[in-house]
Short mmCIF file of C-alpha atoms and ligand atoms in Angstrom, two decimals:
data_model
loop_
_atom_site.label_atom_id
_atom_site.label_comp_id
_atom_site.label_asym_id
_atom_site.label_seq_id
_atom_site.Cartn_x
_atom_site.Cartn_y
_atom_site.Cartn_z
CA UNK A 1 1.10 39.17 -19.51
CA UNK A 2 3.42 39.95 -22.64
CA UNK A 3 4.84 36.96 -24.58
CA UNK A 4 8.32 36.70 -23.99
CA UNK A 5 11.00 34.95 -25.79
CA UNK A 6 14.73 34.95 -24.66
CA UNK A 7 17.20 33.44 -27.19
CA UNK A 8 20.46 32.26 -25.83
CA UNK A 9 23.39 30.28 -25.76
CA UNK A 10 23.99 27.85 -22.65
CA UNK A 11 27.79 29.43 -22.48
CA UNK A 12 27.19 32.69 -23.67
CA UNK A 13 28.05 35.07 -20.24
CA UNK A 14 26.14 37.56 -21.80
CA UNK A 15 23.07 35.25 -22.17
CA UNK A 16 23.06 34.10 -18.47
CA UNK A 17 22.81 37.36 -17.21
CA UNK A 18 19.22 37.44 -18.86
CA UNK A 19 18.27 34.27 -17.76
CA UNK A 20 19.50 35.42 -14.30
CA UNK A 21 17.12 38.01 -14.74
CA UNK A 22 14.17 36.48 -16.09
CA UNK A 23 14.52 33.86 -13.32
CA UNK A 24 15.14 36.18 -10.34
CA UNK A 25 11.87 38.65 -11.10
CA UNK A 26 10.06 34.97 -12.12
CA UNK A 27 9.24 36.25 -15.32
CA UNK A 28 7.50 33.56 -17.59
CA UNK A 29 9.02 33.15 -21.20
CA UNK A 30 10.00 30.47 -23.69
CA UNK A 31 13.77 30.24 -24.36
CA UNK A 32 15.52 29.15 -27.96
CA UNK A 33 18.62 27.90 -27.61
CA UNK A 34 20.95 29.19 -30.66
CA UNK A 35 23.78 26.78 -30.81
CA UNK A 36 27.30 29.38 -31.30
CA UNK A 37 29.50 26.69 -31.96
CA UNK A 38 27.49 25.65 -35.66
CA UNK A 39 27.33 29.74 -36.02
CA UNK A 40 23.62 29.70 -35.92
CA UNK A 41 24.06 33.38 -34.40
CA UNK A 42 24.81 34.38 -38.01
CA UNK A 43 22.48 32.81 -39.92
CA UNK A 44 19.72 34.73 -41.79
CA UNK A 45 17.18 34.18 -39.32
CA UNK A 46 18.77 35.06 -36.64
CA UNK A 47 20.10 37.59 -38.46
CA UNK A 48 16.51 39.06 -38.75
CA UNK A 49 16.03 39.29 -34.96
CA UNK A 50 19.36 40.61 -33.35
CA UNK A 51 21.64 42.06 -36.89
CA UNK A 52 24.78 42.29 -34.56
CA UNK A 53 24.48 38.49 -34.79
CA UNK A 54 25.12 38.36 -30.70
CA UNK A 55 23.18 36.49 -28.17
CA UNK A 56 21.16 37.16 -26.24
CA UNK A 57 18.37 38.52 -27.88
CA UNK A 58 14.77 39.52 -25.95
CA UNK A 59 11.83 39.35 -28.11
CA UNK A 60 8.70 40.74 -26.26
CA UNK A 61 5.43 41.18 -27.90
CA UNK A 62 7.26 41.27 -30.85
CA UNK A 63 9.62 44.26 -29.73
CA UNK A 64 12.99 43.53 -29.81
CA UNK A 65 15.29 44.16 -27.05
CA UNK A 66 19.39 43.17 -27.79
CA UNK A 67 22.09 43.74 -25.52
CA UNK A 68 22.23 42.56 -21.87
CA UNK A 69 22.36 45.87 -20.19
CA UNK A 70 19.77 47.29 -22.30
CA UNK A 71 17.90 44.57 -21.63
CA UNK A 72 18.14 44.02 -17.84
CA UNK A 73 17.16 47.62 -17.43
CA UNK A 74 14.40 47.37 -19.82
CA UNK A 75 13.03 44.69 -17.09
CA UNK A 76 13.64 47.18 -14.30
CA UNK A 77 11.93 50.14 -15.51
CA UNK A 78 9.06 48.27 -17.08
CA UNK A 79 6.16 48.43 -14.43
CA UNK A 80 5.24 44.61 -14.58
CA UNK A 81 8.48 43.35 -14.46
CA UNK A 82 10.38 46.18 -12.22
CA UNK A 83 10.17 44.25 -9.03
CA UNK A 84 12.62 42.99 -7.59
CA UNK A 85 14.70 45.80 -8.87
CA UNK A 86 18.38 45.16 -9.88
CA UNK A 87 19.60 48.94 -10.17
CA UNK A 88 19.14 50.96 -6.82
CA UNK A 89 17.13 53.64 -6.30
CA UNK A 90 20.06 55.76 -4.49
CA UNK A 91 21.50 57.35 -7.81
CA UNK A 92 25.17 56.92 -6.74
CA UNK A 93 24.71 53.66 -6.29
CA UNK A 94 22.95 53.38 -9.55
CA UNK A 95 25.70 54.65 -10.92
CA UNK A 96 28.40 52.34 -9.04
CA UNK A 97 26.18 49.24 -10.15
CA UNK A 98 26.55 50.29 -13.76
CA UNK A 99 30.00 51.36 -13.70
CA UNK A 100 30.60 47.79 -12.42
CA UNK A 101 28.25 46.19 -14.72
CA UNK A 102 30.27 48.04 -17.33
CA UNK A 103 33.74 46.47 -15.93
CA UNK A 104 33.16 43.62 -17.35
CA UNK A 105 30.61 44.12 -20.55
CA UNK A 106 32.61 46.35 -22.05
CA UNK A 107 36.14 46.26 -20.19
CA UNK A 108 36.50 42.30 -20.19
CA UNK A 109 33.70 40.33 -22.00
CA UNK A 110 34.02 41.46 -25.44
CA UNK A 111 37.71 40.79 -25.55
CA UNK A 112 36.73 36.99 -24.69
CA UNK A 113 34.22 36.46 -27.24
CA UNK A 114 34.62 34.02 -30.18
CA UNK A 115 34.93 36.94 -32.78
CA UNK A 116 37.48 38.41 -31.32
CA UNK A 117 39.45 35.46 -30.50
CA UNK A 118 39.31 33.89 -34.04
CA UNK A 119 41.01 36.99 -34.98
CA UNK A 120 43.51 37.21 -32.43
CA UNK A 121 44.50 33.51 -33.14
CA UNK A 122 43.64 29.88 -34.31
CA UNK A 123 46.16 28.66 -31.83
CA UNK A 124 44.07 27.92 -28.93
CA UNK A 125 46.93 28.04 -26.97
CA UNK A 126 47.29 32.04 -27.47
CA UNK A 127 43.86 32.42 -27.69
CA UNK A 128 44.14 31.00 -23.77
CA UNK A 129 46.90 33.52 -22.86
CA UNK A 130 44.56 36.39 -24.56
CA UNK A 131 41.49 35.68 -22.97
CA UNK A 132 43.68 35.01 -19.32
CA UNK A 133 45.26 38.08 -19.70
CA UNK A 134 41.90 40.18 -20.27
CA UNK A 135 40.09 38.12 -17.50
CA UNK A 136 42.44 38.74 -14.69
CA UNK A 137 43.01 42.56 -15.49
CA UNK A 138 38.82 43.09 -15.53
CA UNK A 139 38.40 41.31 -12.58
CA UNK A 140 41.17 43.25 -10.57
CA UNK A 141 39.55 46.40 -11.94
CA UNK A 142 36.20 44.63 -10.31
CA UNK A 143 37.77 43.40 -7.15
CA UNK A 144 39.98 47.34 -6.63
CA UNK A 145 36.00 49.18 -6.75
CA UNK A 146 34.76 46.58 -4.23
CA UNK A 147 37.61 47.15 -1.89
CA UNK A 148 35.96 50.85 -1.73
CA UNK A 149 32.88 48.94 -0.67
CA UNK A 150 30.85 48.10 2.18
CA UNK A 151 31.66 44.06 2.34
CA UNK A 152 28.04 42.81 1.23
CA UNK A 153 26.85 39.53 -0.28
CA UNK A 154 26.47 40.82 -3.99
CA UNK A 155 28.48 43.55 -4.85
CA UNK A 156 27.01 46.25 -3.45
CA UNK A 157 23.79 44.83 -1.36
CA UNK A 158 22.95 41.55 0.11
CA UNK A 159 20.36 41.34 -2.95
CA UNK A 160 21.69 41.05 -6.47
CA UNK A 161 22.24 43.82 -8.85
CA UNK A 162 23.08 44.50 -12.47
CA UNK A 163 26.60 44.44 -11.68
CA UNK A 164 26.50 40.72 -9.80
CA UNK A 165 24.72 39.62 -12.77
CA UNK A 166 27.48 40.30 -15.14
CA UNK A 167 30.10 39.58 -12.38
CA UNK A 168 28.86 35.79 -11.65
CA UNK A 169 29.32 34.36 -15.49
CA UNK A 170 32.34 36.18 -15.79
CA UNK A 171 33.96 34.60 -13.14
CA UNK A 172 32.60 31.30 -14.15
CA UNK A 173 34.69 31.86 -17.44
CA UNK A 174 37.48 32.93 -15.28
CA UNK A 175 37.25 29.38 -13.91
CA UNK A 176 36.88 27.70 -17.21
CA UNK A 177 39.97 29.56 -18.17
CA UNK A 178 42.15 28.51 -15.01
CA UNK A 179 42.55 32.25 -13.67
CA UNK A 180 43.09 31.82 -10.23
CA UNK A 181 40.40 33.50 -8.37
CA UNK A 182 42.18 33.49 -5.28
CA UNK A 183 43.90 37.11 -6.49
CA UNK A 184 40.07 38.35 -6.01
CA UNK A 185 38.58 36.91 -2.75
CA UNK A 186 35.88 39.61 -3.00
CA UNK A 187 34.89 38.32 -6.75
CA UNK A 188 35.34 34.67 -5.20
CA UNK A 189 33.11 35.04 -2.11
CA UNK A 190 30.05 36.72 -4.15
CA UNK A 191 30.52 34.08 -6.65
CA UNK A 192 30.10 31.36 -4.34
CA UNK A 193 27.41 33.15 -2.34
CA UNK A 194 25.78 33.53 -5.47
CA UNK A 195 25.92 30.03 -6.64
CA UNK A 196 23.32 29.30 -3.39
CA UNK A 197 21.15 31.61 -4.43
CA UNK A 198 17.75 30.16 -5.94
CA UNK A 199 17.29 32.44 -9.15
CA UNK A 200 21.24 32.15 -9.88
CA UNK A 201 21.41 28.26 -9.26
CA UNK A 202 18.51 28.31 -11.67
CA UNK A 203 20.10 30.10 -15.01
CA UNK A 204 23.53 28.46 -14.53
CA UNK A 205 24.87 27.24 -18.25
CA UNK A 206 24.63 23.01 -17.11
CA UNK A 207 21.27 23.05 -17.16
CA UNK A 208 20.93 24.88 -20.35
CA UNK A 209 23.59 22.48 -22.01
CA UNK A 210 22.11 20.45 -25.26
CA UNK A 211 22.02 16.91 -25.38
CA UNK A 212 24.62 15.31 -27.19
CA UNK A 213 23.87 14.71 -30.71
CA UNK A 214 24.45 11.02 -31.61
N1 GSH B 301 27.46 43.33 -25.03
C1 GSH B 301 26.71 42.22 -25.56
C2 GSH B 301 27.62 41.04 -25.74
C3 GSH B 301 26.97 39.95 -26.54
C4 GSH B 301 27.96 38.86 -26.86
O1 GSH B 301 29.16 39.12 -27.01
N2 GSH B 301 27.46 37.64 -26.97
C5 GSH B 301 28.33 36.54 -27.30
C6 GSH B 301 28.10 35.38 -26.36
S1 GSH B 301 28.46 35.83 -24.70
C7 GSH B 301 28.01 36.05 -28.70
O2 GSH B 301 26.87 35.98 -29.08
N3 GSH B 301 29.06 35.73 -29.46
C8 GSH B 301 28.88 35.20 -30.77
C9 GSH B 301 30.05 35.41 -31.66
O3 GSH B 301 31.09 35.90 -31.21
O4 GSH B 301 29.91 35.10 -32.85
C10 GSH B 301 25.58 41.91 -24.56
O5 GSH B 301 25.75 42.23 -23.40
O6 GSH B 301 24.53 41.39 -24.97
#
């Protein structure tokens, strides 16, 4: 079996998709938490494994993988770590999953990360309205292609796919940042379907949460 190292951030959306992953084809690997909030995604060393200075970052037999998407379908078309699969086979659907997968990595998370809203703003205030503002249009992009949809568990299967793995930790932020996610009851339903899942209950950002420093 390949050595596998996942570093993430307990918050980091992008980061619990992986774990999602990891957790939901019970693939075994040793996790380092990088801590965003001292900037320890832009120090030299971690620098030296992911140079766009994001999490998460996939470092497997010393090959390293950056970039959720890439690496979620890195797992899936990798023999020992393809099943269960989290892109269809049907390529329409394949498609569908990545186009909503793609809703929200590059139509509504980027606009929320910590970059981007140190430049917007150091009032947290408008950094609030921002993020609100980004969160709600994404997700009624999201909710709009469901409502084209068979009504499923996930998004577009009673399994989850790419796409419910970036959907779940985007609505969690949603919730952090008071959107009301009653304007999406699709979104809302797979979220809290999700949420009783085994592999999802298992990545959520609480457990991943440092201890306090004293
Ligand atoms: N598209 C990237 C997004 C990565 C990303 O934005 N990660 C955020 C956390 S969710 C991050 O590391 N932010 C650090 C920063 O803004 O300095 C992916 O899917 O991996």
């Amino acid at each position: 079996m390949a050595e596998i190292t996942l570093y993430h951030y307990w918050r980091s959306s992008a980061s619990w998709r992986v774990r999602w992953a990891l957790e939901y084809k019970k693939i075994p690997h040793v996790k380092i938490h990088v801590n965003l909030l001292a900037a320890e995604e832009k120090s030299p060393d971690f620098l030296a494994v992911n140079p766009a200075g994001y999490l998460p970052a996939l470092v497997v037999d010393g090959h390293v993988l950056a970039e959720s998407l890439a690496i979620i379908e890195w797992l899936d078309e990798n023999e020992s770590t393809s099943s269960p699969a989290l892109l269809p086979k049907d390529t329409f659907m394949r498609a569908k999953v990545r186009q909503l997968a793609e809703t929200i990595n590059s139509g509504t998370q980027p606009l929320q990360n910590l970059d981007v809203m140190k430049r917007i703003s150091s009032d947290t205030e408008v950094q609030g309205q921002w993020v609100t503002h980004w969160i709600t249009r994404g997700l009624g992009v999201y909710e709009k292609i469901l409502s084209s949809l068979p009504v499923k568990k996930f998004s577009v299967s009673d399994e989850p796919t790419m796409a419910d793995l970036c959907l779940i930790p985007q609505v969690y932020s949603a919730n952090r940042f008071k959107v009301d996610m009653n304007q999406f009851p699709r979104c809302k339903a797979i979220y809290e379907y999700a949420l009783t899942t085994p592999a999802c209950a298992q990545s959520v950002p609480e457990l991943f949460q440092p201890a306090p420093t004293k």
